[in-house]
Coordinates of C-alpha atoms and ligand atoms in Angstrom, one line a residue:
M215 CA 7.6 -19.6 -13.1
G216 CA 4.9 -17.8 -14.9
I217 CA 2.4 -15.3 -13.7
E218 CA -1.3 -16.1 -13.5
E219 CA -2.4 -14.4 -16.7
V220 CA -6.0 -15.7 -16.8
K221 CA -6.5 -14.8 -13.2
Y222 CA -5.0 -11.4 -13.7
R223 CA -7.3 -10.6 -16.6
S224 CA -10.4 -11.6 -14.6
I225 CA -9.3 -9.6 -11.5
V226 CA -8.6 -6.6 -13.7
K227 CA -12.1 -6.8 -15.2
E228 CA -13.8 -7.3 -11.9
L229 CA -12.0 -4.4 -10.2
A230 CA -12.5 -2.0 -13.2
A231 CA -16.2 -2.6 -12.9
A232 CA -16.0 -1.6 -9.2
K233 CA -13.6 1.3 -10.0
V234 CA -11.0 -0.1 -7.6
T235 CA -7.3 0.2 -8.3
L236 CA -5.1 -2.9 -8.4
V237 CA -1.7 -2.8 -6.9
A238 CA 0.2 -6.0 -7.8
V239 CA 2.3 -7.0 -4.9
S240 CA 5.5 -8.4 -6.3
K241 CA 7.7 -8.8 -3.2
T242 CA 10.1 -11.8 -3.4
H243 CA 9.2 -12.3 -7.1
P244 CA 11.8 -11.6 -9.8
A245 CA 11.8 -8.6 -12.1
E246 CA 10.9 -10.9 -15.0
A247 CA 7.6 -11.7 -13.4
I248 CA 6.9 -8.0 -13.0
R249 CA 7.8 -7.4 -16.6
Q250 CA 5.3 -10.0 -17.7
L251 CA 2.4 -8.3 -15.9
Y252 CA 3.7 -4.9 -17.1
E253 CA 3.4 -6.2 -20.7
L254 CA -0.3 -7.1 -20.0
G255 CA -0.8 -3.5 -19.0
Q256 CA -0.2 -3.5 -15.2
R257 CA 1.5 -0.3 -14.0
D258 CA 1.0 -0.2 -10.2
F259 CA 3.3 -2.6 -8.2
G260 CA 3.8 -3.0 -4.5
E261 CA 7.0 -3.9 -2.7
N262 CA 7.8 -4.4 1.0
Y263 CA 11.6 -4.2 1.2
V264 CA 13.7 -1.1 0.4
Q265 CA 16.7 -2.9 -1.0
E266 CA 14.6 -5.2 -3.2
L267 CA 12.5 -2.3 -4.5
V268 CA 15.6 -0.1 -5.3
A269 CA 17.2 -3.0 -7.2
K270 CA 14.0 -3.8 -9.2
Q271 CA 13.2 -0.1 -10.0
D272 CA 16.6 0.2 -11.5
T273 CA 16.0 -2.5 -14.1
L274 CA 12.3 -2.0 -14.9
P275 CA 10.4 0.6 -17.0
G276 CA 10.3 4.1 -15.7
D277 CA 6.5 4.5 -15.9
I278 CA 5.8 2.0 -13.2
H279 CA 4.1 3.4 -10.2
W280 CA 5.9 1.9 -7.2
H281 CA 3.9 1.6 -4.0
F282 CA 5.8 0.9 -0.8
I283 CA 3.7 -1.2 1.5
G284 CA 6.0 -2.7 4.1
H285 CA 7.2 -1.5 7.4
L286 CA 9.6 1.4 6.6
Q287 CA 12.4 2.6 8.9
S288 CA 13.0 6.4 8.8
N289 CA 16.7 6.0 8.0
K290 CA 15.8 4.2 4.7
V291 CA 13.3 6.7 3.3
K292 CA 16.1 8.5 1.4
Y293 CA 16.6 5.5 -0.9
I294 CA 13.1 5.4 -2.3
A295 CA 12.2 9.1 -2.0
P296 CA 13.5 10.0 -5.5
F297 CA 11.1 7.7 -7.3
V298 CA 8.4 6.1 -5.1
H299 CA 4.8 6.8 -6.2
M300 CA 3.1 6.2 -2.9
I301 CA 4.2 5.1 0.6
Q302 CA 1.2 3.3 2.0
S303 CA 2.6 2.2 5.3
V304 CA 3.1 5.4 7.3
D305 CA 2.7 4.2 10.8
S306 CA 4.3 7.1 12.8
E307 CA 4.5 10.9 12.8
K308 CA 8.3 10.5 12.9
L309 CA 8.2 8.6 9.6
L310 CA 5.9 11.1 8.1
K311 CA 8.3 13.9 9.0
E312 CA 11.2 12.1 7.4
I313 CA 9.2 11.5 4.2
D314 CA 8.3 15.2 4.1
K315 CA 12.0 16.1 4.5
Q316 CA 13.2 13.7 1.8
A317 CA 10.5 14.8 -0.6
Q318 CA 11.6 18.4 -0.2
K319 CA 15.2 17.3 -0.8
N320 CA 14.1 15.7 -4.0
K321 CA 12.0 18.6 -5.0
R322 CA 8.8 16.6 -5.2
T323 CA 5.6 15.8 -3.4
I324 CA 5.2 12.2 -2.2
N325 CA 1.8 10.5 -1.9
V326 CA 1.2 8.7 1.4
L327 CA -1.4 6.7 3.1
L328 CA -1.6 6.5 6.9
Q329 CA -1.6 2.8 8.1
V330 CA -4.1 2.1 10.8
H331 CA -3.9 -0.9 13.1
I332 CA -7.1 -2.8 12.6
A333 CA -6.1 -6.4 13.2
Q334 CA -6.2 -8.4 16.4
E335 CA -2.5 -9.4 16.1
E336 CA -0.2 -7.1 18.0
T337 CA 2.5 -7.8 15.6
K338 CA 0.9 -5.8 12.8
F339 CA 2.0 -2.2 12.4
G340 CA -0.2 0.8 12.3
L341 CA -1.5 3.9 14.0
D342 CA -4.2 3.8 16.7
E343 CA -7.2 6.2 16.6
N344 CA -5.4 8.9 18.7
E345 CA -2.2 8.8 16.7
L346 CA -4.2 9.2 13.5
A347 CA -6.2 12.1 14.9
Q348 CA -3.0 13.8 16.0
I349 CA -1.6 13.7 12.5
M350 CA -4.8 14.8 10.9
E351 CA -5.0 17.8 13.3
Q352 CA -1.9 19.3 11.6
P353 CA -2.9 19.9 8.1
N354 CA 0.0 22.2 7.2
A355 CA 2.8 20.4 9.0
F356 CA 3.9 18.2 6.1
P357 CA 3.9 20.4 2.9
H358 CA 5.8 17.9 0.8
V359 CA 3.5 15.0 1.3
R360 CA 0.1 14.5 -0.1
I361 CA -2.0 12.5 2.5
C362 CA -4.4 10.6 0.3
G363 CA -6.1 8.3 2.7
L364 CA -5.7 5.2 4.8
M365 CA -4.3 1.7 4.6
G366 CA -5.0 -1.4 6.8
M367 CA -4.4 -5.1 7.0
A368 CA -7.1 -7.3 8.5
S369 CA -6.4 -10.1 10.9
F370 CA -5.1 -13.4 9.6
T371 CA -8.1 -15.5 10.4
E372 CA -10.7 -17.8 8.8
N373 CA -13.3 -15.8 10.6
A374 CA -14.9 -13.8 7.8
E375 CA -17.1 -11.8 10.2
Q376 CA -14.0 -10.6 12.1
V377 CA -12.4 -9.5 8.9
R378 CA -15.5 -7.7 7.7
K379 CA -15.7 -5.8 11.0
E380 CA -12.1 -4.6 10.7
F381 CA -12.7 -3.4 7.2
H382 CA -15.9 -1.6 8.3
Y383 CA -14.0 0.1 11.1
L384 CA -11.3 1.3 8.7
K385 CA -14.0 2.6 6.3
T386 CA -15.6 4.5 9.1
A387 CA -12.3 6.1 10.0
F388 CA -11.7 6.9 6.3
D389 CA -15.1 8.6 6.0
K390 CA -14.4 10.8 9.0
Y391 CA -11.9 12.7 7.0
K392 CA -13.6 12.6 3.6
N393 CA -13.8 16.4 3.3
K394 CA -10.0 16.7 3.4
K395 CA -8.1 17.7 0.3
D396 CA -6.6 14.8 -1.7
W397 CA -8.4 12.3 0.4
D398 CA -9.5 9.6 -2.1
T399 CA -7.7 6.3 -1.3
L400 CA -8.8 3.5 1.0
S401 CA -6.3 0.7 0.6
M402 CA -7.6 -2.5 2.0
G403 CA -7.9 -6.1 0.7
M404 CA -5.3 -8.8 -0.2
S405 CA -5.6 -12.1 -2.1
S406 CA -7.7 -13.8 0.5
D407 CA -10.1 -11.0 1.4
Y408 CA -10.2 -8.5 -1.5
R409 CA -13.8 -9.2 -2.4
M410 CA -15.0 -8.4 1.1
A411 CA -12.8 -5.3 1.2
V412 CA -14.3 -4.0 -2.0
A413 CA -17.8 -4.7 -0.6
E414 CA -16.9 -2.7 2.4
G415 CA -15.7 0.3 0.4
S416 CA -12.1 -0.3 -0.6
T417 CA -10.7 1.9 -3.5
L418 CA -7.4 0.1 -3.8
V419 CA -6.5 -3.6 -3.2
R420 CA -3.0 -5.1 -2.8
I421 CA -2.9 -8.5 -4.4
G422 CA 0.2 -10.7 -4.5
S423 CA -0.1 -14.5 -4.5
L424 CA -3.2 -14.7 -6.7
L425 CA -1.2 -13.1 -9.5
F426 CA 2.3 -14.3 -8.9
G427 CA 1.7 -17.6 -7.1
E428 CA 2.9 -18.4 -3.5
R429 CA 5.9 -16.7 -2.2
T430 CA 9.0 -18.5 -1.0
Y431 CA 11.2 -16.5 1.4
N432 CA 14.2 -18.7 1.6
K433 CA 15.9 -17.8 -1.6
Ligands
PLP237 C1 2.4 -9.2 1.0 C2 1.4 -8.1 1.2 C3 0.2 -8.1 0.4 C4 -0.2 -9.2 -0.6 O1 -0.5 -10.4 0.0 P1 -1.2 -11.6 -0.8 O2 -1.9 -12.4 0.3 O3 -0.1 -12.3 -1.4 O4 -2.1 -11.0 -1.7 C5 -0.7 -7.1 0.6 N1 -0.5 -6.1 1.5 C6 0.7 -6.1 2.3 C7 0.9 -5.0 3.2 C8 1.6 -7.1 2.2 O5 2.7 -7.1 2.9

């Protein structure tokens, strides 16, 4: 199975013009597919599962920036803390504390995004407004993490207006903290909605199936 090279090049061009970072979401796809995109110049990749990420990181070039974008259990932070570039899916203060602790152990600073719940589905993870405010009110509590901004996932719906509203809500939350140090990343937009996300102010999109094809989970 090959990667979508033509599509990749056109998306890269489009996003470069808008100064938006592309994270290629490679979950469930083999290391060879990642290597193919790597050879075209892609350096930022996103993964959702700790074991899968650790296995791939071990066999792929060391200058890849790995973004963790899935739900992360506190007891698994230690496996990715030595090398992860950014953890985008911080959905509790407890998790943030653990990342801070593991970063210190590894003598590094880990970039994180706070994941905000913007979708209608209850099943999606993320902080609510109060939980977000609570973390932001403690600027010195996590010295080994760099809080760079917010991440969100819109509802899974055909209703474009609903998705637009959710992105707008996230952008408003992002702007509220725009004077904070290191605050420069708003991660929103996937294969189906990245154009709308960019129009609403996204600075980083997470695109999987448009680049790698559809995922099959039953391998
Ligand atoms: C899987 C995933 C993506 C990519 O989804 P596509 O629809 O394949 O582009 C983006 N963000 C998160 C958090 C994901 O889990």
